[in-house]
Amino acid sequence: MNYNIDIANINTYPSDLLNAINSNTHDNVWKSVSKYSLICYHYTRLISKDEIENNGIKQLNFMNVINRVESEYRLNFKNLDNLYLFVEDLKNSVKDFDVRDRRISFIAGYNKKQIDEYSYYAESFGGEYVEMISRKYTNINDNLKKLGKPYIIKFIIPFTIIKIQKGNLYERVIKCMIDNVKNNYDNCVELYTFNYDVPKENIIFVKSI
C-alpha cells in the first residue's frame, strides 16, 4: 500500500517508517521514507484555479512572471500610471532575486498555526518578489492586491525529489519526523525544489482562502 505522509501528523506514518524512526538511524528512516510522498501546501494568488488544476505548479521563472503581471494589469486596470516604470524596475531587479529563480517554495505537513504564517505569499499577485518591488509605487502595490484571489494548494511530492535538492533538505525532513514521533510534536517544515514542476496529477486540491 502506498502512503502519502503528512509529516505533522504521525498517524499518517506507515509502520515501517515508525519502526525505522525507533531504530534511531537516519539511514533506516531514509530507506523507508524514500518509498513515499509528502503532503505539501503552497500559497499563491491566481486569476483562476484552473491554471493549477490543468497545469500543476510550475517552477518560478521571473521573466514569465513579469510578462504575466504586466498583461493581467493592463487587462484589469484602466489607469496605467507607473506601470512602465514598475515593469522596468522588475526587469532590472531580476538579478537580485536569481537565487530564487526556477524554485517552488512550500510547506510539508499541516500545522494550522505554521501554515497560516505563510498566507502572506497569496496577498499580492505575482508573489513576494513582485510585491517587494511594487512598494515604490503605491497605486501598483494596491492594485496587485486586488488582482485574482488567494488560494492554498495541497499536493504531493515524492520524497526522492526532496532528496536531490541542494541544502540537505531531506535531512531537515527526517529530523522533523523523528522529533515529531519522539516528542509527540506536530511540526511541519518549509521546503523548496529547483528545476521541478509539480504535475497536475499530484494536485490534491486548490481552495480559495
GROMACS .gro file of N, CA and C in nm, residues 80-142:
model
  189
   80LEU      N    1  -0.299   5.323  -1.601
   80LEU     CA    2  -0.171   5.252  -1.608
   80LEU      C    3  -0.054   5.336  -1.557
   81ASP      N    4  -0.087   5.436  -1.474
   81ASP     CA    5   0.018   5.521  -1.417
   81ASP      C    6   0.124   5.435  -1.347
   82ASN      N    7   0.249   5.463  -1.376
   82ASN     CA    8   0.365   5.399  -1.315
   82ASN      C    9   0.391   5.255  -1.364
   83LEU      N   10   0.303   5.202  -1.448
   83LEU     CA   11   0.320   5.062  -1.489
   83LEU      C   12   0.452   5.043  -1.565
   84TYR      N   13   0.480   5.130  -1.658
   84TYR     CA   14   0.604   5.115  -1.736
   84TYR      C   15   0.726   5.118  -1.644
   85LEU      N   16   0.730   5.215  -1.552
   85LEU     CA   17   0.844   5.227  -1.460
   85LEU      C   18   0.854   5.103  -1.371
   86PHE      N   19   0.740   5.055  -1.326
   86PHE     CA   20   0.737   4.936  -1.240
   86PHE      C   21   0.792   4.813  -1.313
   87VAL      N   22   0.748   4.792  -1.436
   87VAL     CA   23   0.794   4.677  -1.513
   87VAL      C   24   0.944   4.686  -1.539
   88GLU      N   25   0.992   4.806  -1.568
   88GLU     CA   26   1.136   4.823  -1.589
   88GLU      C   27   1.213   4.794  -1.461
   89ASP      N   28   1.158   4.836  -1.347
   89ASP     CA   29   1.223   4.805  -1.219
   89ASP      C   30   1.228   4.654  -1.195
   90LEU      N   31   1.121   4.586  -1.230
   90LEU     CA   32   1.119   4.440  -1.215
   90LEU      C   33   1.229   4.376  -1.299
   91LYS      N   34   1.237   4.417  -1.424
   91LYS     CA   35   1.338   4.358  -1.513
   91LYS      C   36   1.480   4.387  -1.465
   92ASN      N   37   1.501   4.508  -1.415
   92ASN     CA   38   1.634   4.546  -1.369
   92ASN      C   39   1.672   4.480  -1.236
   93SER      N   40   1.572   4.428  -1.165
   93SER     CA   41   1.597   4.368  -1.034
   93SER      C   42   1.605   4.216  -1.038
   94VAL      N   43   1.582   4.157  -1.154
   94VAL     CA   44   1.581   4.011  -1.165
   94VAL      C   45   1.708   3.950  -1.108
   95LYS      N   46   1.822   4.009  -1.139
   95LYS     CA   47   1.950   3.952  -1.095
   95LYS      C   48   1.961   3.950  -0.943
   96ASP      N   49   1.890   4.039  -0.875
   96ASP     CA   50   1.897   4.044  -0.729
   96ASP      C   51   1.820   3.929  -0.665
   97PHE      N   52   1.733   3.865  -0.744
   97PHE     CA   53   1.649   3.759  -0.690
   97PHE      C   54   1.674   3.625  -0.759
   98ASP      N   55   1.783   3.618  -0.839
   98ASP     CA   56   1.802   3.499  -0.921
   98ASP      C   57   1.826   3.372  -0.840
   99VAL      N   58   1.859   3.386  -0.711
   99VAL     CA   59   1.875   3.268  -0.627
   99VAL      C   60   1.743   3.192  -0.612
  100ARG      N   61   1.632   3.264  -0.637
  100ARG     CA   62   1.500   3.200  -0.625
  100ARG      C   63   1.443   3.156  -0.759
  101ASP      N   64   1.512   3.189  -0.867
  101ASP     CA   65   1.460   3.152  -0.999
  101ASP      C   66   1.458   3.000  -1.013
  102ARG      N   67   1.357   2.949  -1.083
  102ARG     CA   68   1.337   2.805  -1.105
  102ARG      C   69   1.301   2.732  -0.976
  103ARG      N   70   1.245   2.805  -0.879
  103ARG     CA   71   1.216   2.745  -0.749
  103ARG      C   72   1.065   2.741  -0.723
  104ILE      N   73   1.024   2.642  -0.645
  104ILE     CA   74   0.890   2.637  -0.587
  104ILE      C   75   0.909   2.625  -0.437
  105SER      N   76   0.848   2.713  -0.359
  105SER     CA   77   0.855   2.707  -0.213
  105SER      C   78   0.723   2.656  -0.159
  106PHE      N   79   0.730   2.579  -0.051
  106PHE     CA   80   0.608   2.519   0.004
  106PHE      C   81   0.633   2.470   0.146
  107ILE      N   82   0.525   2.426   0.210
  107ILE     CA   83   0.531   2.371   0.344
  107ILE      C   84   0.495   2.223   0.336
  108ALA      N   85   0.577   2.138   0.397
  108ALA     CA   86   0.546   1.995   0.407
  108ALA      C   87   0.481   1.970   0.542
  109GLY      N   88   0.361   1.912   0.539
  109GLY     CA   89   0.287   1.885   0.662
  109GLY      C   90   0.188   1.995   0.693
  110TYR      N   91   0.086   1.960   0.771
  110TYR     CA   92  -0.017   2.059   0.805
  110TYR      C   93  -0.022   2.084   0.955
  111ASN      N   94   0.019   2.203   0.991
  111ASN     CA   95   0.003   2.256   1.125
  111ASN      C   96  -0.057   2.394   1.105
  112LYS      N   97  -0.182   2.414   1.146
  112LYS     CA   98  -0.255   2.535   1.109
  112LYS      C   99  -0.180   2.662   1.145
  113LYS      N  100  -0.122   2.666   1.263
  113LYS     CA  101  -0.052   2.787   1.306
  113LYS      C  102   0.067   2.816   1.213
  114GLN      N  103   0.147   2.713   1.186
  114GLN     CA  104   0.263   2.734   1.100
  114GLN      C  105   0.221   2.763   0.955
  115ILE      N  106   0.121   2.692   0.907
  115ILE     CA  107   0.072   2.713   0.770
  115ILE      C  108   0.022   2.855   0.751
  116ASP      N  109  -0.056   2.905   0.848
  116ASP     CA  110  -0.115   3.039   0.836
  116ASP      C  111  -0.010   3.148   0.828
  117GLU      N  112   0.107   3.122   0.884
  117GLU     CA  113   0.214   3.223   0.879
  117GLU      C  114   0.262   3.249   0.737
  118TYR      N  115   0.235   3.156   0.645
  118TYR     CA  116   0.281   3.169   0.508
  118TYR      C  117   0.172   3.218   0.412
  119SER      N  118   0.056   3.254   0.467
  119SER     CA  119  -0.053   3.300   0.381
  119SER      C  120  -0.021   3.433   0.312
  120TYR      N  121   0.077   3.507   0.364
  120TYR     CA  122   0.112   3.635   0.301
  120TYR      C  123   0.163   3.618   0.159
  121TYR      N  124   0.207   3.496   0.124
  121TYR     CA  125   0.252   3.472  -0.013
  121TYR      C  126   0.138   3.487  -0.114
  122ALA      N  127   0.015   3.481  -0.064
  122ALA     CA  128  -0.101   3.491  -0.153
  122ALA      C  129  -0.167   3.629  -0.147
  123GLU      N  130  -0.104   3.724  -0.080
  123GLU     CA  131  -0.167   3.855  -0.062
  123GLU      C  132  -0.155   3.944  -0.185
  124SER      N  133  -0.055   3.920  -0.269
  124SER     CA  134  -0.030   4.010  -0.382
  124SER      C  135  -0.004   3.927  -0.507
  125PHE      N  136  -0.065   3.965  -0.618
  125PHE     CA  137  -0.048   3.891  -0.743
  125PHE      C  138   0.095   3.902  -0.793
  126GLY      N  139   0.153   3.788  -0.830
  126GLY     CA  140   0.290   3.787  -0.878
  126GLY      C  141   0.390   3.738  -0.776
  127GLY      N  142   0.349   3.733  -0.649
  127GLY     CA  143   0.436   3.679  -0.546
  127GLY      C  144   0.522   3.781  -0.474
  128GLU      N  145   0.607   3.731  -0.388
  128GLU     CA  146   0.685   3.814  -0.296
  128GLU      C  147   0.779   3.909  -0.370
  129TYR      N  148   0.849   3.859  -0.470
  129TYR     CA  149   0.944   3.942  -0.545
  129TYR      C  150   0.875   4.062  -0.608
  130VAL      N  151   0.762   4.037  -0.674
  130VAL     CA  152   0.688   4.144  -0.741
  130VAL      C  153   0.635   4.243  -0.637
  131GLU      N  154   0.583   4.190  -0.526
  131GLU     CA  155   0.528   4.279  -0.423
  131GLU      C  156   0.634   4.370  -0.365
  132MET      N  157   0.753   4.317  -0.342
  132MET     CA  158   0.860   4.399  -0.285
  132MET      C  159   0.897   4.516  -0.376
  133ILE      N  160   0.908   4.490  -0.505
  133ILE     CA  161   0.943   4.596  -0.600
  133ILE      C  162   0.829   4.696  -0.615
  134SER      N  163   0.704   4.650  -0.599
  134SER     CA  164   0.588   4.738  -0.619
  134SER      C  165   0.570   4.840  -0.507
  135ARG      N  166   0.637   4.821  -0.396
  135ARG     CA  167   0.618   4.912  -0.282
  135ARG      C  168   0.658   5.055  -0.315
  136LYS      N  169   0.739   5.071  -0.418
  136LYS     CA  170   0.781   5.205  -0.461
  136LYS      C  171   0.666   5.282  -0.524
  137TYR      N  172   0.564   5.209  -0.571
  137TYR     CA  173   0.452   5.270  -0.643
  137TYR      C  174   0.322   5.230  -0.572
  138THR      N  175   0.267   5.321  -0.495
  138THR     CA  176   0.152   5.289  -0.410
  138THR      C  177   0.034   5.236  -0.490
  139ASN      N  178   0.006   5.299  -0.604
  139ASN     CA  179  -0.111   5.255  -0.681
  139ASN      C  180  -0.090   5.114  -0.736
  140ILE      N  181   0.031   5.082  -0.779
  140ILE     CA  182   0.062   4.949  -0.830
  140ILE      C  183   0.049   4.846  -0.718
  141ASN      N  184   0.108   4.876  -0.605
  141ASN     CA  185   0.104   4.785  -0.490
  141ASN      C  186  -0.039   4.755  -0.448
  142ASP      N  187  -0.122   4.859  -0.442
  142ASP     CA  188  -0.263   4.840  -0.404
  142ASP      C  189  -0.337   4.755  -0.507
   0.00000   0.00000   0.00000
